[in-house]
CSV table of C-alpha atoms in Angstrom, one decimal:
chain,number,residue,atom,x,y,z
A,1,MET,CA,13.0,-10.8,-8.6
A,2,ALA,CA,10.0,-12.9,-8.4
A,3,ILE,CA,8.2,-10.8,-7.0
A,4,PHE,CA,8.1,-8.9,-10.1
A,5,LEU,CA,8.8,-11.2,-13.1
A,6,PRO,CA,7.9,-14.5,-13.3
A,7,ALA,CA,11.1,-16.2,-15.2
A,8,VAL,CA,13.7,-15.0,-12.8
A,9,VAL,CA,14.5,-16.7,-9.7
A,10,ALA,CA,14.7,-15.0,-6.4
A,11,HIS,CA,18.0,-15.4,-4.6
A,12,ALA,CA,16.9,-14.9,-0.8
A,13,GLU,CA,19.7,-14.5,2.5
A,14,THR,CA,18.8,-14.5,5.8
A,15,SER,CA,19.2,-10.9,6.8
A,16,SER,CA,14.1,-3.6,15.2
A,17,SER,CA,13.4,-1.3,17.4
A,18,ALA,CA,11.4,2.0,16.8
A,19,ARG,CA,12.9,5.2,16.6
A,20,SER,CA,13.2,6.6,20.2
A,21,GLY,CA,11.1,8.7,22.0
A,22,ILE,CA,7.6,7.1,19.5
A,23,GLN,CA,6.0,4.9,21.6
A,24,VAL,CA,4.4,1.5,18.8
A,25,ALA,CA,2.8,-1.3,19.8
A,26,GLN,CA,5.0,-4.6,19.6
A,27,ALA,CA,4.6,-8.2,19.7
A,28,SER,CA,6.4,-9.1,22.7
A,29,VAL,CA,7.4,-12.8,21.9
A,30,ASN,CA,8.3,-15.8,23.4
A,31,GLY,CA,11.3,-18.3,23.8
A,32,ALA,CA,9.6,-22.1,22.2
A,33,SER,CA,9.1,-24.4,25.3
A,34,ASP,CA,7.5,-27.7,26.5
A,35,ALA,CA,3.8,-25.6,28.3
A,36,GLN,CA,3.1,-22.0,25.5
A,37,PRO,CA,1.0,-19.8,27.1
A,38,ALA,CA,-2.2,-18.8,26.3
A,39,VAL,CA,-3.2,-16.6,23.3
A,40,ASP,CA,-3.2,-12.7,24.3
A,41,GLU,CA,-6.1,-12.5,21.1
A,42,THR,CA,-6.9,-9.1,23.1
A,43,ILE,CA,-8.5,-5.9,21.0
A,44,ARG,CA,-6.3,-3.1,22.7
A,45,PRO,CA,-7.3,0.4,22.3
A,46,PHE,CA,-4.3,2.4,20.6
A,47,GLN,CA,-3.4,6.1,20.3
A,48,PHE,CA,-0.1,7.4,19.3
A,49,ARG,CA,0.8,10.7,19.5
A,50,ALA,CA,5.4,11.7,18.9
A,51,ALA,CA,7.5,13.1,21.0
A,52,ASP,CA,8.4,16.3,20.8
A,53,GLU,CA,12.1,15.3,20.4
A,54,ALA,CA,11.7,12.7,17.2
A,55,LEU,CA,9.8,16.2,15.6
A,56,ALA,CA,12.1,18.2,16.1
A,57,ASP,CA,15.0,15.7,15.2
A,58,LEU,CA,13.8,15.1,12.5
A,59,LYS,CA,13.7,19.1,11.0
A,60,ARG,CA,17.6,18.8,12.2
A,61,ARG,CA,17.9,16.0,9.9
A,62,ILE,CA,16.5,17.8,7.0
A,63,VAL,CA,17.2,20.5,6.6
A,64,ALA,CA,21.3,19.3,7.4
A,65,THR,CA,21.2,17.5,4.3
A,66,LYS,CA,24.0,16.5,2.3
A,67,TRP,CA,22.1,17.3,-1.4
A,68,PRO,CA,23.9,15.7,-4.7
A,69,ASP,CA,24.9,16.9,-7.9
A,70,GLN,CA,21.7,18.5,-10.0
A,71,GLU,CA,21.2,16.0,-12.3
A,72,LEU,CA,22.0,15.6,-15.7
A,73,VAL,CA,19.5,15.6,-18.2
A,74,THR,CA,16.0,18.3,-18.2
A,75,ASP,CA,13.4,15.1,-17.1
A,76,ASP,CA,13.2,12.5,-14.4
A,77,THR,CA,15.0,10.3,-15.9
A,78,GLN,CA,18.2,9.8,-13.9
A,79,GLY,CA,15.5,9.2,-10.9
A,80,VAL,CA,14.1,11.9,-8.4
A,81,ARG,CA,15.7,15.4,-9.9
A,82,LEU,CA,16.6,17.7,-7.2
A,83,ALA,CA,14.7,21.0,-8.2
A,84,THR,CA,11.1,18.7,-6.1
A,85,MET,CA,13.6,17.4,-3.3
A,86,ARG,CA,14.7,20.6,-2.0
A,87,LYS,CA,10.9,22.4,-2.5
A,88,LEU,CA,9.7,19.2,-0.6
A,89,ALA,CA,12.7,20.0,1.8
A,90,ASP,CA,11.8,23.0,2.4
A,91,TYR,CA,8.0,23.1,2.8
A,92,TRP,CA,8.4,19.6,5.1
A,93,ALA,CA,11.1,21.2,7.0
A,94,ASN,CA,8.9,25.0,7.6
A,95,GLN,CA,5.1,24.3,6.9
A,96,HIS,CA,4.5,20.8,7.0
A,97,ASP,CA,2.0,20.1,10.4
A,98,TRP,CA,2.5,15.6,11.5
A,99,ARG,CA,-0.2,17.2,14.6
A,100,LYS,CA,-2.4,17.9,11.9
A,101,VAL,CA,-3.1,14.5,10.3
A,102,GLU,CA,-2.0,12.9,14.3
A,103,ALA,CA,-4.8,13.9,14.8
A,104,ARG,CA,-7.3,13.2,12.1
A,105,LEU,CA,-5.9,9.5,13.3
A,106,ASN,CA,-6.3,9.6,16.6
A,107,ALA,CA,-9.5,10.3,15.5
A,108,LEU,CA,-10.2,7.7,14.8
A,109,PRO,CA,-11.4,3.9,16.3
A,110,GLN,CA,-7.9,2.6,16.4
A,111,PHE,CA,-7.1,-1.0,17.7
A,112,VAL,CA,-3.7,-3.3,18.1
A,113,THR,CA,-4.4,-6.9,18.8
A,114,SER,CA,-1.8,-10.0,19.0
A,115,ILE,CA,-1.5,-12.5,15.9
A,116,ASP,CA,0.6,-14.9,15.0
A,117,GLY,CA,3.2,-13.3,17.1
A,118,VAL,CA,2.9,-9.9,15.9
A,119,ASP,CA,1.0,-7.2,18.0
A,120,ILE,CA,-1.7,-6.0,14.5
A,121,HIS,CA,-2.6,-3.0,14.3
A,122,PHE,CA,-5.8,-0.9,13.1
A,123,ILE,CA,-8.9,1.0,12.5
A,124,GLN,CA,-12.8,-0.6,12.3
A,125,VAL,CA,-14.8,2.4,12.0
A,126,LYS,CA,-18.7,1.4,11.8
A,127,SER,CA,-21.0,2.7,10.4
A,128,LYS,CA,-24.4,3.7,12.3
A,129,HIS,CA,-26.8,1.7,8.7
A,130,PRO,CA,-27.4,-1.5,10.2
A,131,ASN,CA,-26.6,-4.6,7.6
A,132,ALA,CA,-23.5,-2.2,7.0
A,133,LEU,CA,-21.3,-4.8,4.5
A,134,PRO,CA,-17.7,-5.1,6.2
A,135,VAL,CA,-14.4,-4.6,3.9
A,136,ILE,CA,-11.2,-5.2,5.3
A,137,ILE,CA,-8.5,-2.5,3.0
A,138,THR,CA,-5.3,-3.6,2.6
A,139,HIS,CA,-2.6,-1.1,1.7
A,140,GLY,CA,0.2,-1.6,0.1
A,141,TRP,CA,4.4,0.0,-1.1
A,142,PRO,CA,4.8,2.8,-0.6
A,143,GLY,CA,1.9,3.1,0.5
A,144,SER,CA,0.5,3.6,4.4
A,145,ILE,CA,-2.8,3.5,5.8
A,146,ILE,CA,-2.7,6.9,5.2
A,147,GLU,CA,-4.0,6.1,2.0
A,148,GLN,CA,-7.1,5.1,2.4
A,149,LEU,CA,-8.1,8.3,5.3
A,150,LYS,CA,-10.5,9.6,2.4
A,151,ILE,CA,-12.2,7.0,2.0
A,152,ILE,CA,-13.6,6.1,5.3
A,153,ASP,CA,-16.4,8.8,6.4
A,154,PRO,CA,-18.2,8.1,2.8
A,155,LEU,CA,-18.2,4.3,2.3
A,156,THR,CA,-19.2,4.1,6.6
A,157,ASN,CA,-21.7,7.2,6.6
A,158,PRO,CA,-22.8,7.2,2.6
A,159,THR,CA,-26.3,8.4,3.2
A,160,ALA,CA,-23.2,11.6,4.3
A,161,HIS,CA,-22.1,11.1,0.2
A,162,GLY,CA,-24.8,10.9,-2.0
A,163,GLY,CA,-25.2,7.1,-1.2
A,164,THR,CA,-28.0,5.6,0.5
A,165,ALA,CA,-27.5,3.7,3.6
A,166,ALA,CA,-28.0,-0.1,0.8
A,167,ASP,CA,-23.6,1.4,0.2
A,168,ALA,CA,-23.0,1.2,3.9
A,169,PHE,CA,-20.1,-1.1,4.5
A,170,ASP,CA,-17.8,-1.8,8.6
A,171,VAL,CA,-14.8,-0.8,7.8
A,172,ILE,CA,-11.5,-2.8,8.7
A,173,ILE,CA,-8.1,-0.4,7.7
A,174,PRO,CA,-4.5,-3.4,9.6
A,175,SER,CA,-1.1,-2.2,8.6
A,176,ILE,CA,0.8,-4.6,7.1
A,177,PRO,CA,2.8,-6.2,9.6
A,178,GLY,CA,6.2,-4.3,9.6
A,179,TYR,CA,4.5,-1.1,8.1
A,180,GLY,CA,3.5,1.4,10.2
A,181,PHE,CA,1.8,0.9,13.4
A,182,SER,CA,2.4,-3.2,13.8
A,183,GLY,CA,4.9,-4.8,14.7
A,184,LYS,CA,7.9,-5.9,13.1
A,185,PRO,CA,8.0,-9.1,12.5
A,186,THR,CA,10.9,-11.2,14.3
A,187,GLU,CA,11.4,-13.9,12.7
A,188,LEU,CA,10.7,-14.6,9.4
A,189,GLY,CA,7.5,-16.4,7.6
A,190,TRP,CA,5.9,-13.2,7.0
A,191,ASP,CA,5.5,-13.1,3.4
A,192,PRO,CA,1.3,-12.6,1.2
A,193,GLN,CA,0.3,-15.9,2.4
A,194,ARG,CA,0.3,-15.6,6.0
A,195,ILE,CA,-0.7,-11.7,6.6
A,196,ALA,CA,-3.8,-13.3,4.4
A,197,ARG,CA,-4.3,-15.9,7.1
A,198,ALA,CA,-3.6,-12.4,9.8
A,199,TRP,CA,-6.2,-11.3,8.7
A,200,ALA,CA,-8.9,-13.4,8.2
A,201,VAL,CA,-7.9,-14.7,12.2
A,202,LEU,CA,-8.7,-10.6,12.6
A,203,MET,CA,-11.7,-10.2,11.1
A,204,ASP,CA,-13.2,-13.4,13.1
A,205,ARG,CA,-11.8,-11.6,16.1
A,206,LEU,CA,-13.8,-9.0,15.3
A,207,GLY,CA,-16.6,-11.2,14.6
A,208,TYR,CA,-17.0,-11.2,11.3
A,209,LYS,CA,-18.6,-13.7,9.5
A,210,LYS,CA,-19.1,-12.4,6.3
A,211,TYR,CA,-17.3,-9.8,5.5
A,212,VAL,CA,-15.4,-8.9,1.7
A,213,ALA,CA,-12.0,-7.5,1.4
A,214,GLN,CA,-10.4,-4.5,-0.9
A,215,GLY,CA,-6.7,-4.2,-1.9
A,216,GLY,CA,-3.8,-3.0,-4.7
A,217,ASP,CA,0.2,-3.4,-5.1
A,218,TRP,CA,0.0,-5.3,-1.3
A,219,GLY,CA,-3.4,-5.0,-0.8
A,220,ASP,CA,-4.3,-7.4,-3.5
A,221,ALA,CA,-1.0,-10.0,-3.1
A,222,VAL,CA,-2.7,-10.5,0.1
A,223,ASN,CA,-6.1,-11.0,-0.8
A,224,GLU,CA,-6.1,-12.4,-3.4
A,225,GLN,CA,-3.9,-15.0,-1.4
A,226,MET,CA,-6.4,-14.6,1.0
A,227,ALA,CA,-9.1,-15.4,-2.3
A,228,LEU,CA,-6.7,-18.6,-2.5
A,229,GLN,CA,-7.5,-19.4,0.9
A,230,LYS,CA,-11.0,-19.3,1.0
A,231,PRO,CA,-11.8,-18.0,4.3
A,232,GLU,CA,-14.6,-18.9,5.9
A,233,GLY,CA,-17.1,-16.2,5.8
A,234,LEU,CA,-15.3,-14.1,2.2
A,235,LEU,CA,-17.7,-13.4,0.4
A,236,GLY,CA,-15.0,-11.6,-2.6
A,237,ILE,CA,-12.5,-9.4,-3.4
A,238,HIS,CA,-11.5,-6.0,-5.2
A,239,THR,CA,-9.0,-4.5,-6.9
A,240,ASN,CA,-6.7,-1.7,-8.5
A,241,MET,CA,-3.7,-3.6,-8.5
A,242,PRO,CA,-5.1,-8.1,-10.0
A,243,GLY,CA,-2.7,-9.7,-11.0
A,244,THR,CA,-3.9,-11.0,-14.8
A,245,LEU,CA,-0.5,-11.4,-16.7
A,246,PRO,CA,-1.6,-13.6,-19.4
A,247,ASP,CA,2.4,-16.9,-20.5
A,248,ASN,CA,3.2,-14.7,-23.7
A,249,ILE,CA,3.6,-11.4,-21.4
A,250,SER,CA,4.8,-12.8,-19.3
A,251,ALA,CA,6.6,-14.3,-21.0
A,252,ALA,CA,7.9,-11.5,-23.5
A,253,LEU,CA,9.0,-8.9,-20.6
A,254,ALA,CA,11.9,-11.7,-19.9
A,255,GLY,CA,13.2,-11.0,-22.5
A,256,GLY,CA,11.3,-13.4,-25.4
A,257,PRO,CA,9.5,-11.7,-28.4
A,258,GLN,CA,7.0,-8.7,-28.6
A,259,PRO,CA,3.2,-10.2,-28.5
A,260,THR,CA,1.1,-9.0,-31.0
A,261,GLY,CA,-2.2,-9.0,-31.6
A,262,LEU,CA,-3.7,-7.0,-29.0
A,263,THR,CA,-6.0,-4.6,-28.6
A,264,ALA,CA,-5.8,-1.1,-28.0
A,265,ASP,CA,-6.0,-1.6,-24.7
A,266,GLU,CA,-3.3,-4.8,-24.3
A,267,GLU,CA,-0.9,-2.7,-26.8
A,268,TYR,CA,-1.3,-0.2,-23.5
A,269,ALA,CA,-0.9,-2.4,-20.8
A,270,TRP,CA,2.3,-4.3,-23.1
A,271,LYS,CA,3.6,-0.2,-23.6
A,272,GLN,CA,3.1,0.2,-19.1
A,273,LEU,CA,4.9,-2.8,-18.6
A,274,ASP,CA,7.1,-3.2,-20.2
A,275,PHE,CA,8.4,0.5,-19.8
A,276,PHE,CA,8.5,-0.6,-15.8
A,277,TYR,CA,10.8,-3.9,-15.9
A,278,LYS,CA,13.3,-2.1,-18.1
A,279,HIS,CA,13.6,1.5,-15.8
A,280,ARG,CA,11.8,1.5,-13.4
A,281,VAL,CA,11.2,-1.7,-11.4
A,282,GLY,CA,14.6,-1.4,-10.1
A,283,TYR,CA,13.5,-0.5,-6.0
A,284,ALA,CA,11.4,-3.7,-5.8
A,285,LEU,CA,15.1,-5.5,-6.9
A,286,GLU,CA,16.3,-4.3,-4.3
A,287,MET,CA,13.4,-4.5,-1.8
A,288,GLY,CA,13.8,-8.0,-2.9
A,289,ALA,CA,16.8,-9.4,-2.4
A,290,ARG,CA,19.1,-6.7,-0.6
A,291,PRO,CA,15.8,-5.0,1.9
A,292,GLN,CA,19.1,-4.9,5.0
A,293,THR,CA,21.1,-2.6,2.2
A,294,LEU,CA,18.9,0.2,2.8
A,295,TYR,CA,20.4,1.8,5.7
A,296,GLY,CA,19.6,5.1,4.2
A,297,LEU,CA,16.9,5.2,4.2
A,298,ASP,CA,16.4,4.2,8.3
A,299,ASP,CA,18.9,7.3,9.0
A,300,SER,CA,17.9,9.9,6.1
A,301,PRO,CA,14.7,11.0,5.7
A,302,ILE,CA,15.0,12.4,2.7
A,303,ALA,CA,16.7,9.6,1.4
A,304,LEU,CA,13.0,7.6,2.8
A,305,THR,CA,11.3,10.4,0.2
A,306,ALA,CA,13.2,10.0,-2.8
A,307,TRP,CA,13.6,5.7,-2.3
A,308,MET,CA,10.0,6.6,-1.8
A,309,ILE,CA,8.7,8.4,-4.6
A,310,ASP,CA,10.8,6.7,-6.5
A,311,HIS,CA,8.5,4.1,-7.2
A,312,ASP,CA,6.5,4.1,-10.5
A,313,PRO,CA,6.0,7.4,-13.1
A,314,GLU,CA,2.7,8.2,-13.5
A,315,SER,CA,3.2,9.2,-8.8
A,316,GLN,CA,5.8,10.6,-9.7
A,317,LYS,CA,5.3,13.0,-11.8
A,318,LEU,CA,1.8,13.7,-9.7
A,319,ILE,CA,4.4,14.6,-7.2
A,320,GLY,CA,6.4,17.0,-9.1
A,321,ARG,CA,3.5,18.0,-10.3
A,322,VAL,CA,2.0,18.7,-7.2
A,323,PHE,CA,5.3,21.2,-5.4
A,324,ASP,CA,5.5,22.6,-8.3
A,325,GLY,CA,2.3,24.4,-7.2
A,326,ALA,CA,0.4,22.1,-9.4
A,327,SER,CA,-4.2,20.9,-8.1
A,328,GLU,CA,-3.8,17.7,-7.8
A,329,GLY,CA,-5.5,13.7,-6.4
A,330,LEU,CA,-2.2,14.8,-4.1
A,331,THR,CA,-1.3,17.7,-1.4
A,332,ARG,CA,1.6,18.0,-0.5
A,333,ASP,CA,0.7,17.4,2.7
A,334,ASP,CA,-1.5,13.5,1.6
A,335,ILE,CA,2.4,12.9,0.7
A,336,LEU,CA,4.3,14.2,4.0
A,337,ASP,CA,1.2,13.0,5.8
A,338,ASN,CA,2.5,9.7,4.5
A,339,ILE,CA,6.4,9.5,4.3
A,340,THR,CA,6.2,11.3,8.0
A,341,LEU,CA,4.9,7.9,9.6
A,342,TYR,CA,7.6,6.2,7.9
A,343,TRP,CA,10.0,8.1,9.0
A,344,LEU,CA,8.5,8.4,13.2
A,345,THR,CA,8.0,4.3,12.9
A,346,ASN,CA,11.1,3.7,11.8
A,347,THR,CA,9.6,1.0,9.6
A,348,GLY,CA,11.5,2.2,6.0
A,349,LEU,CA,13.9,-1.5,6.2
A,350,SER,CA,11.1,-3.5,7.3
A,351,SER,CA,8.9,-3.1,5.6
A,352,GLY,CA,11.1,-3.4,2.4
A,353,ARG,CA,11.1,-7.4,3.6
A,354,LEU,CA,8.1,-8.2,3.0
A,355,PHE,CA,9.6,-8.1,-1.0
A,356,TRP,CA,12.6,-10.3,0.7
A,357,GLU,CA,9.9,-13.2,2.4
A,358,SER,CA,7.6,-13.0,-1.0
A,359,LYS,CA,8.0,-15.8,-3.7
A,360,LEU,CA,5.8,-14.2,-5.7
A,361,ALA,CA,5.3,-13.5,-9.3
A,362,PHE,CA,2.6,-10.0,-8.5
A,363,PHE,CA,0.5,-9.9,-12.0
A,364,ALA,CA,0.4,-12.8,-13.1
A,365,PRO,CA,-3.0,-14.8,-12.0
A,366,LYS,CA,-3.2,-17.2,-9.0
A,367,GLY,CA,-6.0,-19.5,-10.3
A,368,VAL,CA,-8.6,-17.0,-7.4
A,369,THR,CA,-12.6,-18.8,-8.2
A,370,ILE,CA,-14.3,-16.4,-5.8
A,371,PRO,CA,-16.0,-13.0,-6.7
A,372,VAL,CA,-13.7,-10.5,-7.4
A,373,ALA,CA,-14.0,-6.9,-8.6
A,374,VAL,CA,-11.6,-5.1,-11.2
A,375,SER,CA,-11.1,-0.9,-11.1
A,376,ALA,CA,-8.5,-0.2,-13.7
A,377,PHE,CA,-6.9,3.3,-13.2
A,378,PRO,CA,-5.1,4.4,-16.1
A,379,ASP,CA,-2.0,6.1,-14.9
A,380,GLU,CA,-1.1,2.8,-12.3
A,381,ILE,CA,1.7,-0.3,-12.8
A,382,TYR,CA,-0.4,-1.0,-15.5
A,383,THR,CA,-4.2,-0.7,-16.6
A,384,ALA,CA,-5.5,-4.4,-16.8
A,385,PRO,CA,-7.8,-4.3,-20.1
A,386,ARG,CA,-10.7,-6.9,-19.6
A,387,SER,CA,-9.7,-9.7,-22.2
A,388,TRP,CA,-7.6,-10.1,-19.7
A,389,THR,CA,-8.8,-9.4,-16.5
A,390,GLU,CA,-11.6,-12.1,-17.3
A,391,LYS,CA,-9.4,-14.8,-18.1
A,392,ALA,CA,-8.0,-14.5,-14.8
A,393,PHE,CA,-10.9,-14.2,-12.7
A,394,PRO,CA,-13.6,-16.5,-14.2
A,395,LYS,CA,-15.3,-15.2,-11.3
A,396,LEU,CA,-15.6,-11.5,-12.6
A,397,ILE,CA,-19.0,-9.9,-10.9
A,398,HIS,CA,-17.9,-6.1,-12.2
A,399,TYR,CA,-14.9,-3.8,-14.5
A,400,ASN,CA,-14.3,-0.4,-14.6
A,401,ARG,CA,-11.8,0.9,-16.9
A,402,LEU,CA,-11.3,4.2,-15.3
A,403,PRO,CA,-10.9,7.7,-16.7
A,404,LYS,CA,-8.4,9.4,-14.7
A,405,GLY,CA,-5.9,8.0,-11.5
A,406,GLY,CA,-2.8,6.2,-10.4
A,407,HIS,CA,-1.1,4.1,-8.3
A,408,PHE,CA,-2.6,5.7,-4.8
A,409,ALA,CA,-6.2,5.5,-6.2
A,410,ALA,CA,-8.2,5.5,-3.0
A,411,TRP,CA,-6.4,8.4,-2.4
A,412,GLU,CA,-6.1,10.1,-6.0
A,413,GLN,CA,-9.4,9.8,-6.5
A,414,PRO,CA,-11.9,9.2,-3.1
A,415,GLU,CA,-15.3,10.0,-4.4
A,416,VAL,CA,-14.8,6.8,-7.9
A,417,PHE,CA,-12.5,4.6,-5.6
A,418,THR,CA,-16.1,5.1,-3.2
A,419,GLU,CA,-18.3,4.3,-5.7
A,420,GLU,CA,-16.9,1.4,-6.7
A,421,LEU,CA,-16.8,-0.4,-3.6
A,422,ARG,CA,-19.8,0.7,-3.8
A,423,VAL,CA,-21.2,-0.9,-7.2
A,424,SER,CA,-18.8,-4.1,-6.6
A,425,PHE,CA,-20.0,-5.7,-3.9
A,426,ARG,CA,-24.1,-4.2,-4.4
A,427,SER,CA,-24.8,-8.7,-5.5
A,428,LEU,CA,-22.5,-9.0,-3.0
A,429,ARG,CA,-24.7,-8.1,0.2
């Protein structure tokens, strides 16, 4: 798919409502008429409480899982291991408490506003410090706003977390359309470019005249499009999964000869990418080509979980270790909080449509000319080398290769991630 593989032509076919008992803000879409109603720009407070019946139904479905046979190998080369899934299911059904993370979310200022016909849910936490720099932070797949919860207080309240008042941010964390508590688009066209335009509208509607943006995964795709669109007020972006692949690397990944003359960092990135494209890109190809086929994601919590876990090799290994009892950057509750959010909002399938909508070559440079900061984590899908990064972003204001962390960097390494954002944007304040 063109989402990831630059040399493969994307094929698009045209192809919901919230689960019963769950109240999720959705857009009210009006049909075309000669007299269009005025645009509703109101910003409404938002709270969410899952119905008791919905949580009971989730537990019943987990317990009633029809399990497959065990894999025929001693590693994860055939997919998410049965032992991991059984441990996860047991914890999910008997120990995980959705109400805890629900209370944590509802303690934050949450809002919904309609933009371009879709209700956009977002968290907005303002700093007590004057002259705080607004930052809009965008999650990816299979993530959500849950990914960023650990960095909200360190960013908005830096003096309580080893920083100074001059490091303060106002933090805005929206849910991508089709994800979480945002509405599900009922028309085609919600690609990263359109989401980027919606984010610019959101920041303007919130009254921010100057701001920065952060994101990884789809968050990077959206932010790089914002950078290309150059909305008034956007000072720069930070990414932990940038598009930096040189043409010769893209050509090699599409079947050309293996590149030669690489530095050690470039060789490391090449090996990561080569493995990913040969062995782990299947989820993106399926969602990019046939998202509507994935009915099991909205019908079975275990099917949804396995699909989400089988994303990238290092995150999958981390999750396996966590359910084996290891202490890692993520906890069992962290992992299940995120999956449960997808389940309760019935967004397993709808979130996949973004892969279908996007026609971007995900890792290719896009020609961004505004200031860019990059944090390169070793267990990301690929760790962008400085050499590639400097060529991709002519106004690179920060690059740092971190010793630990993966795809969900803000979630796994919140202290390091917070410091990266502070350092990255100091020159733009």
